[in-house]
Amino acid sequence: MSSASPKATNIVWHQASVDRDARAEQRGHRSAILWFTGLSGAGKSTLANAVNQALFERGLATYVLDGDNVRHGLCRDLGFSDADREENIRRIGEVAKLFLDSGVIVLTAFVSPFRADRDKARALVGEGDFLEIFCSADLSVCEERDTKGLYAKARAGDIKEFTGISSPYEAPEHPELSVDTGAGELETCVNEVVSALESRGIIPAQA
């Protein structure tokens, strides 16, 4: 479904009058893509939004791209086949790249089950701009939570191609950060992510 080049012809990329470096200098922090991945119920959206709140309270420019929210609009035409999942992540990767260029720390919360698709999103941007954050809650924990009732429906056969049950999840092999969202307290998990941003010089460390 994806293509290496656009179908449209006679198009030229226009450079912005204000570039990413200028925005970083004005705002006092770099932009980055924080790519939260994990099983449904692992706590991706919860953690991404909590980190977003912590960064917002510091006065930093941030935005959360949530899997369900994006499927209400940008990706409303896609289902959950392997091909549709690939296209879903391709679109998100491109949108996240635009946020990166705008000087924003963009937090994406998507199952994004396939390594190849996450690697393609990473390849869109420069070294150090993409932080893969693995929300490592075990399947048993996610099923116990089952906040949306999805696992029960998948076990009953009502939902086809459900990640972790009838469709595979390929865990990151070398993520920038692995967070135990199954057992760790939310505040502890948030601090881990924020510390990773500080140690990489994406945001200034607090005194």
XYZ file of N, CA and C in Angstrom:
621
model
N 0.831 -1.212 0.000
C 0.000 0.000 0.000
C 0.862 1.258 0.000
N 2.031 1.181 0.637
C 2.922 2.335 0.685
C 3.777 2.376 -0.574
N 4.357 3.533 -0.840
C 5.195 3.709 -2.027
C 6.389 4.553 -1.649
N 7.512 4.294 -2.329
C 8.742 5.029 -2.026
C 8.686 6.455 -2.532
N 7.866 6.720 -3.540
C 7.789 8.067 -4.094
C 6.325 8.442 -4.300
N 6.011 9.736 -4.259
C 4.610 10.165 -4.422
C 4.117 9.937 -5.839
N 2.799 9.721 -5.963
C 2.201 9.553 -7.287
C 2.136 10.882 -8.034
N 1.970 11.974 -7.273
C 1.864 13.284 -7.900
C 3.195 13.676 -8.546
N 3.106 14.393 -9.649
C 4.304 14.876 -10.338
C 4.364 16.396 -10.254
N 5.486 16.939 -10.635
C 5.690 18.394 -10.646
C 5.510 19.004 -9.254
N 6.018 18.297 -8.252
C 5.969 18.830 -6.886
C 7.395 19.005 -6.381
N 7.588 20.039 -5.575
C 8.908 20.371 -5.045
C 8.786 20.627 -3.552
N 9.730 20.079 -2.766
C 9.714 20.314 -1.319
C 10.161 21.749 -1.032
N 9.327 22.484 -0.291
C 9.655 23.864 0.055
C 10.252 23.936 1.450
N 11.392 24.571 1.557
C 12.039 24.751 2.854
C 11.302 25.816 3.653
N 11.099 25.542 4.943
C 10.388 26.485 5.809
C 11.232 27.722 6.057
N 10.559 28.857 6.256
C 11.275 30.107 6.521
C 11.887 30.115 7.915
N 11.295 29.330 8.835
C 11.845 29.158 10.183
C 12.182 27.682 10.341
N 13.459 27.360 10.554
C 13.832 25.947 10.591
C 13.800 25.384 12.011
N 14.045 24.117 12.089
C 13.965 23.389 13.356
C 14.976 23.901 14.380
N 16.171 24.214 13.929
C 17.200 24.705 14.850
C 16.796 26.041 15.471
N 16.189 26.907 14.669
C 15.747 28.202 15.188
C 14.660 28.024 16.245
N 13.761 27.079 16.004
C 12.709 26.809 16.987
C 13.300 26.260 18.281
N 14.290 25.382 18.141
C 14.932 24.807 19.322
C 15.611 25.889 20.151
N 16.271 26.820 19.474
C 16.948 27.908 20.179
C 15.944 28.793 20.910
N 14.822 29.075 20.259
C 13.809 29.922 20.873
C 13.130 29.239 22.058
N 12.856 27.953 21.915
C 12.099 27.231 22.938
C 12.963 26.651 24.047
N 14.232 26.485 23.766
C 15.124 25.971 24.807
C 15.133 24.455 24.915
N 14.646 23.770 23.891
C 14.725 22.310 23.877
C 14.667 21.818 22.439
N 15.191 20.622 22.228
C 15.156 20.002 20.910
C 13.806 19.334 20.684
N 13.511 19.051 19.445
C 12.342 18.234 19.131
C 12.773 16.778 19.023
N 11.798 15.876 19.145
C 12.096 14.445 19.078
C 10.796 13.685 18.878
N 10.931 12.454 18.396
C 9.802 11.539 18.301
C 9.957 10.496 19.395
N 8.993 10.420 20.289
C 8.972 9.382 21.324
C 7.946 8.348 20.879
N 8.416 7.193 20.465
C 7.538 6.180 19.876
C 7.245 5.098 20.913
N 6.090 5.215 21.567
C 5.675 4.237 22.577
C 5.033 3.044 21.872
N 5.567 1.846 22.101
C 5.033 0.646 21.491
C 4.833 -0.435 22.550
N 3.867 -1.303 22.307
C 3.562 -2.380 23.246
C 2.185 -2.930 22.957
N 1.834 -3.975 23.648
C 0.535 -4.605 23.459
C -0.605 -3.674 23.851
N -1.791 -3.969 23.352
C -2.984 -3.250 23.805
C -3.137 -3.472 25.304
N -3.319 -2.395 26.045
C -3.441 -2.494 27.488
C -2.121 -2.397 28.226
N -1.029 -2.217 27.487
C 0.287 -2.128 28.128
C 0.505 -0.791 28.826
N -0.326 0.205 28.505
C -0.185 1.507 29.145
C 0.486 2.553 28.290
N 0.510 2.341 26.980
C 1.178 3.284 26.076
C 0.557 4.674 26.151
N -0.758 4.735 25.957
C -1.445 6.033 25.963
C -1.382 6.683 27.339
N -1.541 5.875 28.378
C -1.471 6.409 29.744
C -0.113 7.028 30.015
N 0.940 6.315 29.651
C 2.294 6.813 29.891
C 2.601 8.005 28.999
N 2.245 7.923 27.722
C 2.529 9.025 26.807
C 1.854 10.308 27.275
N 0.615 10.206 27.713
C -0.100 11.399 28.170
C 0.437 11.918 29.493
N 0.893 11.032 30.354
C 1.489 11.470 31.621
C 2.825 12.170 31.377
N 3.621 11.638 30.451
C 4.878 12.296 30.086
C 4.577 13.638 29.433
N 3.584 13.660 28.569
C 3.176 14.904 27.921
C 2.822 15.964 28.957
N 2.076 15.574 29.979
C 1.690 16.509 31.035
C 2.910 17.029 31.786
N 3.842 16.119 32.092
C 5.055 16.518 32.813
C 5.883 17.508 31.999
N 5.988 17.273 30.702
C 6.761 18.171 29.845
C 6.039 19.498 29.647
N 4.714 19.425 29.502
C 3.913 20.647 29.358
C 4.081 21.547 30.577
N 4.109 20.947 31.755
C 4.270 21.729 32.980
C 5.628 22.406 33.053
N 6.582 21.928 32.276
C 7.888 22.592 32.187
C 7.887 23.684 31.112
N 6.782 23.815 30.416
C 6.693 24.825 29.367
C 7.244 24.379 28.034
N 7.331 23.056 27.818
C 7.896 22.533 26.579
C 6.793 22.291 25.546
N 7.163 22.359 24.286
C 6.205 22.174 23.193
C 6.067 20.680 22.890
N 4.870 20.131 23.105
C 4.645 18.700 22.946
C 3.293 18.436 22.290
N 3.139 17.188 21.790
C 1.830 16.761 21.295
C 1.787 15.238 21.283
N 0.616 14.670 21.641
C 0.435 13.221 21.640
C -0.373 12.796 20.423
N 0.165 11.854 19.663
C -0.577 11.179 18.599
C -0.991 9.816 19.145
N -2.289 9.646 19.383
C -2.795 8.415 19.979
C -3.415 7.518 18.906
N -3.195 6.218 19.036
C -3.652 5.280 18.022
C -5.139 5.363 17.730
N -5.969 5.332 18.757
C -7.419 5.393 18.550
C -7.837 6.731 17.956
N -7.246 7.808 18.444
C -7.613 9.141 17.948
C -7.297 9.284 16.461
N -6.146 8.794 16.058
C -5.747 8.908 14.659
C -6.677 8.097 13.756
N -7.153 6.968 14.259
C -8.055 6.135 13.461
C -9.450 6.754 13.341
N -9.738 7.788 14.098
C -11.003 8.508 13.929
C -10.956 9.470 12.736
N -9.755 9.808 12.285
C -9.651 10.791 11.211
C -8.676 10.372 10.132
N -7.405 10.648 10.347
C -6.373 10.409 9.338
C -6.393 8.981 8.800
N -6.610 8.021 9.678
C -6.555 6.605 9.268
C -7.899 5.908 9.397
N -8.979 6.652 9.260
C -10.313 6.066 9.427
C -10.650 5.072 8.328
N -9.918 5.118 7.222
C -10.173 4.205 6.102
C -9.430 2.888 6.237
N -8.678 2.706 7.329
C -7.849 1.515 7.486
C -8.429 0.558 8.518
N -8.257 -0.732 8.252
C -8.651 -1.764 9.209
C -7.440 -2.283 9.952
N -7.430 -3.577 10.257
C -6.343 -4.142 11.048
C -5.660 -5.317 10.355
N -5.791 -5.393 9.045
C -4.998 -6.374 8.302
C -3.531 -5.962 8.380
N -2.644 -6.887 8.037
C -1.217 -6.557 8.066
C -0.916 -5.371 7.152
N -1.538 -5.346 5.974
C -1.293 -4.257 5.022
C -1.800 -2.929 5.575
N -2.966 -2.949 6.209
C -3.518 -1.719 6.781
C -2.700 -1.250 7.979
N -2.214 -2.178 8.779
C -1.350 -1.810 9.908
C -0.076 -1.136 9.398
N 0.480 -1.691 8.311
C 1.686 -1.100 7.724
C 1.418 0.322 7.256
N 0.300 0.527 6.565
C -0.035 1.858 6.066
C -0.330 2.817 7.220
N -0.976 2.319 8.258
C -1.266 3.133 9.438
C 0.024 3.706 10.027
N 0.993 2.847 10.201
C 2.260 3.284 10.795
C 3.041 4.155 9.828
N 2.944 3.883 8.519
C 3.623 4.752 7.544
C 3.110 6.179 7.656
N 1.780 6.318 7.726
C 1.190 7.657 7.834
C 1.625 8.340 9.130
N 1.597 7.590 10.222
C 1.974 8.176 11.512
C 3.434 8.614 11.490
N 4.276 7.794 10.884
C 5.686 8.161 10.788
C 5.875 9.471 10.050
N 5.130 9.656 8.967
C 5.238 10.893 8.187
C 4.702 12.097 8.975
N 3.588 11.900 9.684
C 3.037 12.988 10.495
C 3.998 13.343 11.625
N 4.551 12.325 12.270
C 5.502 12.563 13.363
C 6.724 13.329 12.858
N 7.150 13.019 11.643
C 8.293 13.728 11.049
C 7.981 15.210 10.881
N 6.751 15.539 10.493
C 6.356 16.941 10.360
C 6.371 17.647 11.714
N 5.873 16.958 12.743
C 5.921 17.537 14.092
C 7.369 17.771 14.515
N 8.234 16.819 14.205
C 9.657 16.953 14.538
C 10.229 18.207 13.891
N 9.913 18.408 12.620
C 10.423 19.561 11.888
C 9.873 20.871 12.456
N 8.676 20.808 13.060
C 8.065 22.009 13.635
C 8.636 22.361 15.005
N 9.563 21.523 15.498
C 10.195 21.815 16.776
C 9.471 21.257 17.981
N 8.540 20.337 17.756
C 7.721 19.787 18.835
C 8.237 18.409 19.248
N 8.124 18.103 20.531
C 8.350 16.744 21.020
C 7.031 16.002 20.824
N 7.012 15.067 19.867
C 5.775 14.350 19.557
C 5.837 12.953 20.160
N 4.787 12.596 20.875
C 4.704 11.306 21.553
C 3.664 10.463 20.829
N 4.071 9.342 20.261
C 3.145 8.497 19.524
C 2.854 7.242 20.335
N 1.574 6.920 20.502
C 1.161 5.754 21.280
C 0.395 4.799 20.377
N 1.105 3.822 19.825
C 0.537 2.864 18.889
C 1.069 1.474 19.200
N 0.241 0.460 19.035
C 0.730 -0.908 19.189
C 1.914 -1.113 18.268
N 1.787 -0.685 17.011
C 2.842 -0.820 15.983
C 3.574 -2.153 16.146
N 2.886 -3.268 15.831
C 3.390 -4.584 16.213
C 4.594 -5.096 15.445
N 4.868 -4.533 14.267
C 5.919 -5.108 13.433
C 7.194 -4.264 13.452
N 8.319 -4.925 13.701
C 9.613 -4.224 13.785
C 9.919 -3.476 12.494
N 9.631 -4.113 11.373
C 9.968 -3.488 10.083
C 9.264 -2.151 9.916
N 8.010 -2.068 10.361
C 7.266 -0.815 10.231
C 7.835 0.252 11.151
N 8.206 -0.143 12.372
C 8.810 0.832 13.298
C 10.167 1.295 12.777
N 10.910 0.367 12.178
C 12.217 0.723 11.617
C 12.074 1.701 10.454
N 11.017 1.545 9.657
C 10.778 2.483 8.555
C 10.471 3.878 9.096
N 9.701 3.944 10.188
C 9.410 5.243 10.801
C 10.695 5.876 11.323
N 11.544 5.069 11.923
C 12.833 5.567 12.428
C 13.696 6.103 11.295
N 13.672 5.397 10.168
C 14.538 5.759 9.043
C 14.146 7.081 8.386
N 12.950 7.581 8.694
C 12.499 8.850 8.117
C 13.240 10.054 8.689
N 13.840 9.877 9.874
C 14.443 11.019 10.573
C 15.902 10.732 10.892
N 16.562 11.734 11.439
C 17.987 11.622 11.698
C 18.328 10.835 12.951
N 19.594 10.526 13.082
C 20.104 9.807 14.246
C 19.802 10.597 15.522
N 19.256 9.919 16.510
C 18.961 10.562 17.783
C 17.625 11.270 17.854
N 16.893 11.315 16.721
C 15.591 12.000 16.700
C 14.435 11.081 17.071
N 14.671 9.765 17.043
C 13.619 8.769 17.227
C 13.960 7.917 18.434
N 13.120 7.969 19.459
C 13.330 7.163 20.651
C 12.210 6.125 20.748
N 12.579 4.875 20.551
C 11.615 3.785 20.678
C 11.500 3.430 22.160
N 10.288 3.527 22.681
C 10.058 3.276 24.105
C 9.121 2.079 24.219
N 9.658 0.975 24.698
C 8.905 -0.272 24.794
C 8.163 -0.336 26.124
N 6.843 -0.338 26.058
C 6.005 -0.525 27.243
C 5.859 -2.026 27.434
N 6.627 -2.584 28.370
C 6.888 -4.022 28.382
C 5.957 -4.843 29.265
N 4.726 -4.409 29.437
C 3.772 -5.194 30.216
C 3.519 -6.539 29.543
N 3.523 -7.612 30.334
C 3.278 -8.943 29.794
C 1.839 -9.083 29.303
N 1.643 -10.035 28.412
C 0.311 -10.300 27.874
C -0.690 -10.593 28.987
N -0.265 -11.360 29.991
C -1.184 -11.708 31.084
C -1.667 -10.471 31.821
N -0.776 -9.510 32.014
C -1.146 -8.256 32.689
C -2.114 -7.466 31.819
N -1.816 -7.401 30.527
C -2.682 -6.660 29.611
C -4.078 -7.275 29.554
N -4.132 -8.598 29.585
C -5.432 -9.264 29.576
C -6.201 -9.021 30.865
N -5.495 -8.981 31.975
C -6.152 -8.696 33.259
C -6.750 -7.302 33.256
N -6.035 -6.378 32.661
C -6.539 -5.002 32.597
C -7.729 -4.935 31.636
N -7.501 -5.366 30.411
C -8.531 -5.429 29.359
C -9.525 -4.280 29.472
N -8.993 -3.061 29.541
C -9.827 -1.881 29.796
C -10.913 -1.666 28.749
N -10.685 -2.155 27.525
C -11.665 -1.967 26.461
C -12.456 -3.245 26.164
N -12.152 -4.316 26.885
C -12.831 -5.570 26.638
C -12.410 -6.256 25.349
N -11.259 -5.858 24.812
C -10.835 -6.351 23.503
C -10.288 -7.771 23.560
N -9.524 -8.075 24.611
C -8.954 -9.419 24.706
C -10.048 -10.467 24.847
N -11.051 -10.163 25.650
C -12.157 -11.101 25.816
C -12.847 -11.368 24.484
N -13.040 -10.314 23.700
C -13.675 -10.473 22.387
C -12.763 -11.261 21.437
N -11.450 -10.989 21.518
C -10.506 -11.704 20.658
C -10.460 -13.179 21.020
N -10.466 -13.496 22.305
C -10.461 -14.892 22.753
C -11.733 -15.612 22.310
N -12.823 -14.862 22.249
C -14.103 -15.446 21.834
C -14.236 -15.536 20.318
N -13.254 -14.983 19.606
C -13.292 -15.022 18.158
C -14.083 -13.899 17.524
N -14.503 -12.918 18.345
C -15.299 -11.811 17.819
C -14.436 -10.762 17.125
N -13.140 -10.693 17.493
C -12.209 -9.770 16.844
C -11.125 -10.600 16.173
N -10.983 -10.425 14.889
C -9.962 -11.145 14.134
C -8.677 -10.321 14.085
N -7.562 -10.989 13.895
C -6.252 -10.346 13.737
C -5.957 -9.392 14.892
N -6.157 -9.889 16.112
C -5.901 -9.057 17.285
C -4.499 -9.342 17.812
N -3.713 -8.283 17.945
C -2.310 -8.432 18.339
C -2.169 -9.099 19.701
N -1.313 -10.107 19.745
C -1.063 -10.846 20.978
C -1.898 -12.094 21.100
N -2.994 -12.171 20.328
C -3.867 -13.337 20.363
C -3.840 -14.059 19.021
N -4.322 -13.404 17.988
C -4.372 -14.026 16.663
C -3.454 -13.340 15.655
N -2.728 -12.347 16.092
C -1.762 -11.645 15.253
C -0.528 -11.370 16.102
N 0.673 -11.505 15.561
C 1.881 -11.412 16.385
C 2.242 -9.989 16.802
N 2.966 -9.892 17.911
C 3.606 -8.641 18.307
C 5.103 -8.890 18.364
N 5.859 -8.109 17.626
C 7.313 -8.250 17.587
C 7.925 -7.191 18.500
N 8.350 -7.622 19.661
C 8.902 -6.694 20.645
C 10.207 -6.080 20.138
N 10.488 -4.839 20.498
C 11.750 -4.213 20.087
C 12.950 -5.009 20.595
N 13.962 -5.112 19.773
C 15.183 -5.812 20.171
C 16.170 -4.873 20.851
N 16.210 -3.625 20.394
C 17.147 -2.655 20.967
C 16.472 -1.294 21.122
N 15.441 -1.198 21.950
C 14.777 0.101 22.129
C 15.675 1.067 22.889
N 15.448 2.351 22.672
C 16.182 3.344 23.461
C 15.832 3.236 24.936
N 14.615 2.799 25.214
C 14.177 2.675 26.604
C 13.118 1.591 26.707
N 13.243 0.733 27.706
C 12.225 -0.268 28.016
C 11.667 0.059 29.394
N 10.363 0.240 29.465
C 9.710 0.662 30.704
C 8.738 -0.430 31.148
N 8.856 -0.860 32.389
C 7.990 -1.912 32.910
C 6.645 -1.317 33.303
N 5.789 -1.150 32.319
C 4.475 -0.558 32.579
C 3.498 -1.576 33.157
N 3.938 -2.820 33.272
C 3.091 -3.826 33.883
C 3.135 -3.788 35.388
N 4.333 -3.526 35.941
C 4.507 -3.541 37.389
C 4.905 -2.180 37.964
N 5.517 -1.336 37.172
C 6.010 -0.061 37.678
C 4.911 0.953 37.923
N 5.111 1.796 38.918
C 4.186 2.902 39.180
C 4.281 3.919 38.046
N 3.166 4.542 37.731
C 3.136 5.493 36.611
C 4.160 6.602 36.803
N 4.245 7.155 38.001
C 5.186 8.249 38.254
C 6.626 7.804 37.990
N 6.949 6.565 38.393
C 8.293 6.034 38.167
C 8.574 5.908 36.677
N 7.581 5.407 35.936
C 7.737 5.256 34.484
C 7.919 6.610 33.810
N 7.150 7.608 34.239
C 7.280 8.961 33.688
C 8.689 9.493 33.939
N 9.177 9.323 35.144
C 10.515 9.816 35.495
C 11.592 9.147 34.639
N 11.392 7.867 34.316
C 12.361 7.167 33.465
C 12.428 7.802 32.080
N 11.265 8.110 31.535
C 11.232 8.710 30.200
C 11.831 10.113 30.221
N 11.440 10.906 31.199
C 11.947 12.276 31.307
C 13.464 12.264 31.500
N 13.962 11.357 32.321
C 15.412 11.246 32.541
C 16.137 10.885 31.251
N 15.508 10.021 30.435
C 16.120 9.651 29.154
C 16.218 10.860 28.230
N 15.211 11.720 28.257
C 15.240 12.932 27.434
C 16.319 13.893 27.923
N 16.441 14.000 29.223
C 17.476 14.884 29.790
C 18.865 14.366 29.460
N 19.086 13.059 29.623
C 20.423 12.494 29.394
C 20.860 12.606 27.938
N 19.896 12.665 27.030
C 20.213 12.801 25.599
C 20.262 14.260 25.155
N 20.056 15.191 26.074
C 20.128 16.608 25.749
C 18.958 17.109 24.931
N 17.850 16.361 24.923
C 16.669 16.796 24.196
C 15.949 17.894 24.971
N 15.897 17.737 26.279
C 15.339 18.759 27.157
C 16.363 19.107 28.221
N 16.323 20.326 28.755
C 17.282 20.694 29.802
C 16.959 19.960 31.108
N 17.994 19.587 31.829
C 17.815 18.948 33.131
C 17.353 19.989 34.147
N 16.483 19.567 35.022
C 16.029 20.474 36.095
C 17.048 20.479 37.219
N 17.248 21.648 37.807
C 18.204 21.762 38.904
C 17.656 21.070 40.153
